[in-house]
Amino acid sequence: MKCHKCGATAVIQMRQHRLQLCAAHFVEWVTITTQRAIETYQMFAPADRVLMAVSGGKDSLSLWDLLLNLGYQAEGLYIGLGIDEGIAYSAKSLEMCRKFILEHHPEARLHVVDVGAEYGQGIPVLARTRRRGQAKPCAVCGLVKRHIMNRVARDGGFAAIVTGHNLDDEAAVLMQNTLHWQAGYLARQAPVLEERNGLARKVKPFVRLYEREAAAYALVRGLDYIYEECPFAKGSTTNFYKELLNQLELTSPGAKQQFYLQFLRARDTGRVVFAEEGGVALQPCARCGQPTTAGDLCAFCRLWE
Ligand code: Q46
Ligand code: ZN
Ligand code: ZN
């Protein structure tokens, strides 16, 4: 298998692009593809300070590496969730972030917020003890992560929160939203979520990249990352839809990409229109000041009541 650009041994074949590349040309291709997404969707400019949410996984570390190599001012944010579950998941993932800095970007700045140390309980305990033990770890975790990311972005004056979501993630969410005809979610699912009502701007520069390409980038660049998934991700609906889409991709290369990118095109050109849920008034939470629809205290602050 030969690189289509230089004839050297190719390390990856991307059937959806009818392209196979050697290590050097693959890194170049990922970089150009990501840079183009940043520019096309006007995510941020070189002068902007952005907050890169890192989990120690392949997507976020690959993206952080790429942004730093391009000269972007991307500071990392790691949120310690206190997840152990017998594999020291949180401890290992923080170690990967620190190793990344030490080995590849000693100049990089990492903000660490440890949920357990700061608020008294990590995610698993919170989930077990809230809503009469009926709270789902991922629901609690999502709520906590959103709150902390927003707080750090706002307090630090960052232009945007950057996440490592890739095309597989977005296509899986799109499939889920489509199967349930969630018009409100479909109206808002986008590579850029503008700042509104005190919620920081959010951007996803890897939306055109398949998950396997993000993993290949990490491998080729020699980035170590946590291979294990979060133990609570097992059996998740997102993983189920990812599997389905990958099966489709096997027989029809490019199906995943087409599904997601054509959706964006159709919606953004007004060929299909989804109504946003409107009319819900947001007000600042009496305790933390973040926007809420739920009365005096936001859902995050109510968690600790
Ligand atoms: S970290 Fe948190 Fe995920 Fe683990 S508990 Fe669920 S939401 S699966 S991205
Ligand atoms: Zn090459
Ligand atoms: Zn609050």
mmCIF file of C-alpha atoms and ligand atoms in Angstrom:
data_model
loop_
_atom_site.group_PDB
_atom_site.id
_atom_site.type_symbol
_atom_site.label_atom_id
_atom_site.label_comp_id
_atom_site.label_asym_id
_atom_site.label_seq_id
_atom_site.Cartn_x
_atom_site.Cartn_y
_atom_site.Cartn_z
ATOM 1 C CA MET A 1 0.000 0.000 0.000
ATOM 2 C CA LYS A 2 1.638 3.239 -1.167
ATOM 3 C CA CYS A 3 1.140 6.883 -0.217
ATOM 4 C CA HIS A 4 -0.808 8.683 -2.942
ATOM 5 C CA LYS A 5 1.367 11.758 -2.480
ATOM 6 C CA CYS A 6 4.924 10.455 -2.352
ATOM 7 C CA GLY A 7 4.894 6.706 -2.995
ATOM 8 C CA ALA A 8 6.328 5.796 0.437
ATOM 9 C CA THR A 9 4.643 3.099 2.514
ATOM 10 C CA ALA A 10 1.157 4.234 3.483
ATOM 11 C CA VAL A 11 0.050 3.935 7.110
ATOM 12 C CA ILE A 12 -3.639 4.552 6.544
ATOM 13 C CA GLN A 13 -6.269 4.058 3.911
ATOM 14 C CA MET A 14 -9.316 6.316 4.021
ATOM 15 C CA ARG A 15 -11.843 4.709 1.778
ATOM 16 C CA GLN A 16 -14.341 7.547 2.039
ATOM 17 C CA HIS A 17 -11.759 9.912 0.512
ATOM 18 C CA ARG A 18 -10.209 7.276 -1.797
ATOM 19 C CA LEU A 19 -6.923 8.287 -0.213
ATOM 20 C CA GLN A 20 -4.007 6.457 1.380
ATOM 21 C CA LEU A 21 -1.114 8.295 2.975
ATOM 22 C CA CYS A 22 2.285 7.804 4.605
ATOM 23 C CA ALA A 23 2.831 9.018 8.181
ATOM 24 C CA ALA A 24 4.125 12.471 7.259
ATOM 25 C CA HIS A 25 1.450 13.150 4.656
ATOM 26 C CA PHE A 26 -1.286 11.854 6.964
ATOM 27 C CA VAL A 27 -0.271 14.307 9.732
ATOM 28 C CA GLU A 28 -0.244 17.061 7.102
ATOM 29 C CA TRP A 29 -3.686 16.009 5.827
ATOM 30 C CA VAL A 30 -5.256 15.915 9.330
ATOM 31 C CA THR A 31 -3.759 19.321 10.057
ATOM 32 C CA ILE A 32 -5.073 20.892 6.841
ATOM 33 C CA THR A 33 -8.520 19.276 7.241
ATOM 34 C CA THR A 34 -8.809 20.598 10.803
ATOM 35 C CA GLN A 35 -7.488 24.052 9.959
ATOM 36 C CA ARG A 36 -10.048 24.254 7.159
ATOM 37 C CA ALA A 37 -12.874 23.331 9.523
ATOM 38 C CA ILE A 38 -11.704 26.021 11.972
ATOM 39 C CA GLU A 39 -11.757 28.607 9.176
ATOM 40 C CA THR A 40 -14.913 27.474 7.356
ATOM 41 C CA TYR A 41 -17.011 27.511 10.503
ATOM 42 C CA GLN A 42 -15.158 30.573 11.884
ATOM 43 C CA MET A 43 -14.392 28.784 15.124
ATOM 44 C CA PHE A 44 -11.582 31.002 16.415
ATOM 45 C CA ALA A 45 -8.612 33.071 15.265
ATOM 46 C CA PRO A 46 -4.917 32.763 16.164
ATOM 47 C CA ALA A 47 -5.222 35.768 18.501
ATOM 48 C CA ASP A 48 -8.003 34.105 20.543
ATOM 49 C CA ARG A 49 -7.279 32.277 23.790
ATOM 50 C CA VAL A 50 -9.302 29.065 23.751
ATOM 51 C CA LEU A 51 -9.969 26.416 26.376
ATOM 52 C CA MET A 52 -9.301 22.869 25.167
ATOM 53 C CA ALA A 53 -11.284 20.290 27.152
ATOM 54 C CA VAL A 54 -8.947 17.306 27.555
ATOM 55 C CA SER A 55 -9.888 13.891 28.882
ATOM 56 C CA GLY A 56 -6.627 12.029 28.299
ATOM 57 C CA GLY A 57 -8.247 10.235 25.342
ATOM 58 C CA LYS A 58 -7.097 10.150 21.717
ATOM 59 C CA ASP A 59 -9.463 12.782 20.344
ATOM 60 C CA SER A 60 -8.763 15.585 22.775
ATOM 61 C CA LEU A 61 -5.003 15.000 22.996
ATOM 62 C CA SER A 62 -4.663 14.747 19.211
ATOM 63 C CA LEU A 63 -6.586 17.975 18.746
ATOM 64 C CA TRP A 64 -4.646 19.783 21.464
ATOM 65 C CA ASP A 65 -1.368 18.679 19.875
ATOM 66 C CA LEU A 66 -2.488 19.879 16.477
ATOM 67 C CA LEU A 67 -3.721 23.260 17.752
ATOM 68 C CA LEU A 68 -0.485 23.880 19.653
ATOM 69 C CA ASN A 69 1.573 22.892 16.597
ATOM 70 C CA LEU A 70 -0.409 25.400 14.540
ATOM 71 C CA GLY A 71 0.412 28.107 17.088
ATOM 72 C CA TYR A 72 -3.083 28.509 18.544
ATOM 73 C CA GLN A 73 -3.340 29.703 22.135
ATOM 74 C CA ALA A 74 -5.061 26.609 23.471
ATOM 75 C CA GLU A 75 -4.947 26.077 27.234
ATOM 76 C CA GLY A 76 -6.093 22.685 28.521
ATOM 77 C CA LEU A 77 -8.853 21.969 31.003
ATOM 78 C CA TYR A 78 -8.939 18.590 32.715
ATOM 79 C CA ILE A 79 -11.877 17.757 34.946
ATOM 80 C CA GLY A 80 -11.167 15.044 37.530
ATOM 81 C CA LEU A 81 -14.400 13.073 37.790
ATOM 82 C CA GLY A 82 -13.276 10.703 40.545
ATOM 83 C CA ILE A 83 -14.032 7.586 38.480
ATOM 84 C CA ASP A 84 -12.055 4.561 39.569
ATOM 85 C CA GLU A 85 -14.249 1.480 38.990
ATOM 86 C CA GLY A 86 -11.267 -0.840 39.480
ATOM 87 C CA ILE A 87 -9.209 0.576 36.613
ATOM 88 C CA ALA A 88 -8.193 3.940 38.149
ATOM 89 C CA TYR A 89 -9.804 5.586 35.141
ATOM 90 C CA SER A 90 -9.624 9.217 36.313
ATOM 91 C CA ALA A 91 -6.139 8.930 37.803
ATOM 92 C CA LYS A 92 -4.796 7.365 34.608
ATOM 93 C CA SER A 93 -6.446 9.903 32.347
ATOM 94 C CA LEU A 94 -4.922 12.824 34.255
ATOM 95 C CA GLU A 95 -1.553 11.097 34.093
ATOM 96 C CA MET A 96 -1.907 10.924 30.278
ATOM 97 C CA CYS A 97 -2.562 14.666 30.084
ATOM 98 C CA ARG A 98 0.485 15.409 32.208
ATOM 99 C CA LYS A 99 2.620 12.999 30.175
ATOM 100 C CA PHE A 100 1.454 14.692 26.972
ATOM 101 C CA ILE A 101 2.676 18.061 28.261
ATOM 102 C CA LEU A 102 5.954 16.692 29.556
ATOM 103 C CA GLU A 103 6.808 14.774 26.390
ATOM 104 C CA HIS A 104 5.357 16.975 23.667
ATOM 105 C CA HIS A 105 4.419 20.469 24.793
ATOM 106 C CA PRO A 106 6.218 21.625 27.946
ATOM 107 C CA GLU A 107 4.966 25.150 27.175
ATOM 108 C CA ALA A 108 1.301 24.113 27.424
ATOM 109 C CA ARG A 109 -0.863 25.275 30.305
ATOM 110 C CA LEU A 110 -3.266 22.847 31.962
ATOM 111 C CA HIS A 111 -6.081 23.845 34.326
ATOM 112 C CA VAL A 112 -7.186 21.002 36.567
ATOM 113 C CA VAL A 113 -10.505 20.971 38.403
ATOM 114 C CA ASP A 114 -11.027 17.974 40.648
ATOM 115 C CA VAL A 115 -14.729 17.497 41.329
ATOM 116 C CA GLY A 116 -14.154 15.429 44.479
ATOM 117 C CA ALA A 117 -11.597 17.805 45.989
ATOM 118 C CA GLU A 118 -13.567 20.917 45.094
ATOM 119 C CA TYR A 119 -17.107 19.803 45.839
ATOM 120 C CA GLY A 120 -16.644 16.851 48.165
ATOM 121 C CA GLN A 121 -17.842 13.969 45.972
ATOM 122 C CA GLY A 122 -16.828 12.409 42.678
ATOM 123 C CA ILE A 123 -19.303 11.386 39.954
ATOM 124 C CA PRO A 124 -19.959 7.755 41.002
ATOM 125 C CA VAL A 125 -20.810 8.725 44.598
ATOM 126 C CA LEU A 126 -22.912 11.633 43.429
ATOM 127 C CA ALA A 127 -24.868 9.367 41.094
ATOM 128 C CA ARG A 128 -25.403 6.764 43.807
ATOM 129 C CA THR A 129 -26.618 9.222 46.392
ATOM 130 C CA ARG A 130 -28.799 11.581 44.319
ATOM 131 C CA ARG A 131 -32.406 11.144 43.243
ATOM 132 C CA ARG A 132 -32.784 8.191 45.581
ATOM 133 C CA GLY A 133 -29.949 6.388 43.804
ATOM 134 C CA GLN A 134 -31.766 6.694 40.478
ATOM 135 C CA ALA A 135 -29.400 9.290 38.989
ATOM 136 C CA LYS A 136 -27.408 7.974 36.007
ATOM 137 C CA PRO A 137 -23.632 8.593 36.209
ATOM 138 C CA CYS A 138 -23.525 10.009 32.670
ATOM 139 C CA ALA A 139 -26.395 12.418 33.275
ATOM 140 C CA VAL A 140 -24.762 13.740 36.449
ATOM 141 C CA CYS A 141 -21.361 13.778 34.763
ATOM 142 C CA GLY A 142 -22.628 15.724 31.738
ATOM 143 C CA LEU A 143 -24.231 18.298 33.992
ATOM 144 C CA VAL A 144 -21.098 18.695 36.136
ATOM 145 C CA LYS A 145 -18.743 18.900 33.144
ATOM 146 C CA ARG A 146 -20.879 21.507 31.362
ATOM 147 C CA HIS A 147 -21.052 23.621 34.491
ATOM 148 C CA ILE A 148 -17.303 23.502 35.188
ATOM 149 C CA MET A 149 -16.279 24.093 31.569
ATOM 150 C CA ASN A 150 -18.572 27.068 31.403
ATOM 151 C CA ARG A 151 -17.314 28.472 34.684
ATOM 152 C CA VAL A 152 -13.620 28.150 33.768
ATOM 153 C CA ALA A 153 -14.226 29.597 30.276
ATOM 154 C CA ARG A 154 -16.152 32.552 31.657
ATOM 155 C CA ASP A 155 -13.805 33.282 34.586
ATOM 156 C CA GLY A 156 -10.725 32.937 32.408
ATOM 157 C CA GLY A 157 -12.077 35.115 29.593
ATOM 158 C CA PHE A 158 -11.634 32.393 26.955
ATOM 159 C CA ALA A 159 -13.067 32.988 23.473
ATOM 160 C CA ALA A 160 -14.408 29.431 23.208
ATOM 161 C CA ILE A 161 -14.459 25.963 24.706
ATOM 162 C CA VAL A 162 -12.916 23.484 22.266
ATOM 163 C CA THR A 163 -13.905 19.817 22.422
ATOM 164 C CA GLY A 164 -12.485 16.801 20.606
ATOM 165 C CA HIS A 165 -15.824 15.498 19.252
ATOM 166 C CA ASN A 166 -15.219 13.755 15.939
ATOM 167 C CA LEU A 167 -17.482 12.884 13.015
ATOM 168 C CA ASP A 168 -18.402 9.497 14.530
ATOM 169 C CA ASP A 169 -19.590 11.219 17.715
ATOM 170 C CA GLU A 170 -21.625 13.763 15.789
ATOM 171 C CA ALA A 171 -23.105 11.225 13.370
ATOM 172 C CA ALA A 172 -24.157 8.978 16.269
ATOM 173 C CA VAL A 173 -25.900 11.869 18.026
ATOM 174 C CA LEU A 174 -27.496 12.902 14.747
ATOM 175 C CA MET A 175 -28.830 9.397 14.218
ATOM 176 C CA GLN A 176 -30.261 9.303 17.706
ATOM 177 C CA ASN A 177 -31.885 12.723 17.283
ATOM 178 C CA THR A 178 -33.249 11.812 13.864
ATOM 179 C CA LEU A 179 -34.736 8.514 14.982
ATOM 180 C CA HIS A 180 -36.575 10.421 17.698
ATOM 181 C CA TRP A 181 -37.271 13.464 15.490
ATOM 182 C CA GLN A 182 -35.902 15.770 18.132
ATOM 183 C CA ALA A 183 -36.410 18.971 16.144
ATOM 184 C CA GLY A 184 -35.006 21.229 18.863
ATOM 185 C CA TYR A 185 -31.773 19.245 19.085
ATOM 186 C CA LEU A 186 -31.535 18.956 15.295
ATOM 187 C CA ALA A 187 -31.829 22.728 14.997
ATOM 188 C CA ARG A 188 -28.895 23.230 17.329
ATOM 189 C CA GLN A 189 -26.542 20.347 16.511
ATOM 190 C CA ALA A 190 -23.613 22.189 14.963
ATOM 191 C CA PRO A 191 -19.807 22.444 14.846
ATOM 192 C CA VAL A 192 -20.146 25.860 16.516
ATOM 193 C CA LEU A 193 -22.554 26.783 19.284
ATOM 194 C CA GLU A 194 -22.582 30.519 19.685
ATOM 195 C CA GLU A 195 -22.436 32.097 23.113
ATOM 196 C CA ARG A 196 -25.866 32.744 24.463
ATOM 197 C CA ASN A 197 -27.497 33.586 27.747
ATOM 198 C CA GLY A 198 -24.218 33.344 29.634
ATOM 199 C CA LEU A 199 -23.274 29.982 28.119
ATOM 200 C CA ALA A 200 -19.782 30.059 26.618
ATOM 201 C CA ARG A 201 -19.180 29.489 22.904
ATOM 202 C CA LYS A 202 -18.423 25.862 22.004
ATOM 203 C CA VAL A 203 -16.556 24.588 18.958
ATOM 204 C CA LYS A 204 -15.611 21.185 17.536
ATOM 205 C CA PRO A 205 -12.707 21.359 15.053
ATOM 206 C CA PHE A 206 -12.578 17.547 14.510
ATOM 207 C CA VAL A 207 -16.121 17.261 13.094
ATOM 208 C CA ARG A 208 -14.811 16.215 9.685
ATOM 209 C CA LEU A 209 -12.495 13.542 11.051
ATOM 210 C CA TYR A 210 -13.407 9.902 11.608
ATOM 211 C CA GLU A 211 -12.637 8.449 15.018
ATOM 212 C CA ARG A 212 -10.095 6.026 13.554
ATOM 213 C CA GLU A 213 -8.269 8.967 11.979
ATOM 214 C CA ALA A 214 -7.976 10.747 15.330
ATOM 215 C CA ALA A 215 -6.578 7.517 16.795
ATOM 216 C CA ALA A 216 -4.177 7.110 13.866
ATOM 217 C CA TYR A 217 -2.999 10.701 14.295
ATOM 218 C CA ALA A 218 -2.180 10.033 17.975
ATOM 219 C CA LEU A 219 -0.318 6.879 17.012
ATOM 220 C CA VAL A 220 1.713 8.468 14.243
ATOM 221 C CA ARG A 221 2.582 11.484 16.410
ATOM 222 C CA GLY A 222 3.620 9.180 19.262
ATOM 223 C CA LEU A 223 1.006 10.557 21.680
ATOM 224 C CA ASP A 224 0.194 8.250 24.539
ATOM 225 C CA TYR A 225 -3.454 8.274 25.550
ATOM 226 C CA ILE A 226 -5.820 6.290 27.736
ATOM 227 C CA TYR A 227 -7.042 3.320 25.716
ATOM 228 C CA GLU A 228 -9.788 2.289 28.088
ATOM 229 C CA GLU A 229 -13.114 3.960 27.681
ATOM 230 C CA CYS A 230 -14.814 5.360 30.755
ATOM 231 C CA PRO A 231 -16.369 2.292 32.444
ATOM 232 C CA PHE A 232 -19.772 4.024 32.356
ATOM 233 C CA ALA A 233 -19.670 4.354 28.554
ATOM 234 C CA LYS A 234 -20.138 0.597 28.135
ATOM 235 C CA GLY A 235 -23.481 -0.185 26.563
ATOM 236 C CA SER A 236 -24.296 3.489 25.973
ATOM 237 C CA THR A 237 -26.729 4.385 23.203
ATOM 238 C CA THR A 238 -24.087 6.540 21.525
ATOM 239 C CA ASN A 239 -21.813 3.509 21.241
ATOM 240 C CA PHE A 240 -24.696 1.478 19.857
ATOM 241 C CA TYR A 241 -25.343 4.015 17.081
ATOM 242 C CA LYS A 242 -21.629 4.279 16.364
ATOM 243 C CA GLU A 243 -21.559 0.518 15.819
ATOM 244 C CA LEU A 244 -24.550 0.703 13.467
ATOM 245 C CA LEU A 245 -22.961 3.466 11.433
ATOM 246 C CA ASN A 246 -19.679 1.571 11.243
ATOM 247 C CA GLN A 247 -21.512 -1.445 9.853
ATOM 248 C CA LEU A 248 -23.031 0.786 7.213
ATOM 249 C CA GLU A 249 -19.628 2.281 6.500
ATOM 250 C CA LEU A 250 -18.173 -1.179 5.856
ATOM 251 C CA THR A 251 -20.432 -1.826 2.895
ATOM 252 C CA SER A 252 -20.764 1.768 1.841
ATOM 253 C CA PRO A 253 -17.598 3.804 2.509
ATOM 254 C CA GLY A 254 -18.396 7.441 3.152
ATOM 255 C CA ALA A 255 -21.945 6.774 4.396
ATOM 256 C CA LYS A 256 -21.176 8.188 7.836
ATOM 257 C CA GLN A 257 -19.601 11.304 6.433
ATOM 258 C CA GLN A 258 -22.403 11.854 3.963
ATOM 259 C CA PHE A 259 -25.076 11.415 6.610
ATOM 260 C CA TYR A 260 -23.570 14.093 8.845
ATOM 261 C CA LEU A 261 -22.131 16.604 6.382
ATOM 262 C CA GLN A 262 -25.226 16.538 4.115
ATOM 263 C CA PHE A 263 -27.380 17.192 7.158
ATOM 264 C CA LEU A 264 -25.307 20.281 7.992
ATOM 265 C CA ARG A 265 -25.479 21.474 4.379
ATOM 266 C CA ALA A 266 -29.224 20.901 4.044
ATOM 267 C CA ARG A 267 -29.983 22.674 7.280
ATOM 268 C CA ASP A 268 -27.529 25.526 6.869
ATOM 269 C CA THR A 269 -28.786 26.325 3.359
ATOM 270 C CA GLY A 270 -32.375 26.239 4.609
ATOM 271 C CA ARG A 271 -33.360 23.185 2.516
ATOM 272 C CA VAL A 272 -34.606 21.547 5.677
ATOM 273 C CA VAL A 273 -35.791 23.552 8.629
ATOM 274 C CA PHE A 274 -36.081 22.428 12.226
ATOM 275 C CA ALA A 275 -37.845 24.579 14.735
ATOM 276 C CA GLU A 276 -35.873 25.582 17.796
ATOM 277 C CA GLU A 277 -37.682 25.154 21.050
ATOM 278 C CA GLY A 278 -38.295 28.733 21.947
ATOM 279 C CA GLY A 279 -39.746 30.709 24.735
ATOM 280 C CA VAL A 280 -37.986 29.207 27.746
ATOM 281 C CA ALA A 281 -36.722 32.120 29.766
ATOM 282 C CA LEU A 282 -33.301 31.735 31.332
ATOM 283 C CA GLN A 283 -32.258 33.514 34.504
ATOM 284 C CA PRO A 284 -29.044 33.533 36.502
ATOM 285 C CA CYS A 285 -28.809 30.905 39.255
ATOM 286 C CA ALA A 286 -29.013 32.525 42.692
ATOM 287 C CA ARG A 287 -25.912 30.667 43.859
ATOM 288 C CA CYS A 288 -23.486 30.363 40.927
ATOM 289 C CA GLY A 289 -24.825 32.892 38.415
ATOM 290 C CA GLN A 290 -24.957 30.428 35.518
ATOM 291 C CA PRO A 291 -28.124 30.467 33.388
ATOM 292 C CA THR A 292 -30.993 28.220 34.432
ATOM 293 C CA THR A 293 -34.601 27.538 33.522
ATOM 294 C CA ALA A 294 -35.309 25.746 36.760
ATOM 295 C CA GLY A 295 -36.200 28.409 39.314
ATOM 296 C CA ASP A 296 -33.765 29.879 41.817
ATOM 297 C CA LEU A 297 -31.010 27.285 41.698
ATOM 298 C CA CYS A 298 -29.556 25.661 38.582
ATOM 299 C CA ALA A 299 -29.482 21.868 38.235
ATOM 300 C CA PHE A 300 -25.790 21.816 39.163
ATOM 301 C CA CYS A 301 -26.295 23.719 42.430
ATOM 302 C CA ARG A 302 -29.323 21.573 43.280
ATOM 303 C CA LEU A 303 -27.088 18.486 43.061
ATOM 304 C CA TRP A 304 -25.327 19.581 46.244
ATOM 305 C CA GLU A 305 -28.444 20.412 48.250
HETATM 306 S S1 Q46 B 1 -16.996 10.348 31.300
HETATM 307 FE FE1 Q46 B 1 -18.921 10.873 32.265
HETATM 308 FE FE2 Q46 B 1 -18.594 10.028 29.771
HETATM 309 FE FE3 Q46 B 1 -17.946 8.425 31.816
HETATM 310 S S2 Q46 B 1 -19.545 9.005 33.262
HETATM 311 FE FE4 Q46 B 1 -20.523 8.946 31.265
HETATM 312 S S3 Q46 B 1 -20.399 11.036 30.602
HETATM 313 S S4 Q46 B 1 -19.101 7.858 30.008
HETATM 314 S S5 Q46 B 1 -18.092 11.118 27.964
HETATM 315 ZN ZN ZN B 2 3.667 10.433 1.555
HETATM 316 ZN ZN ZN B 3 -26.039 27.285 40.088
#
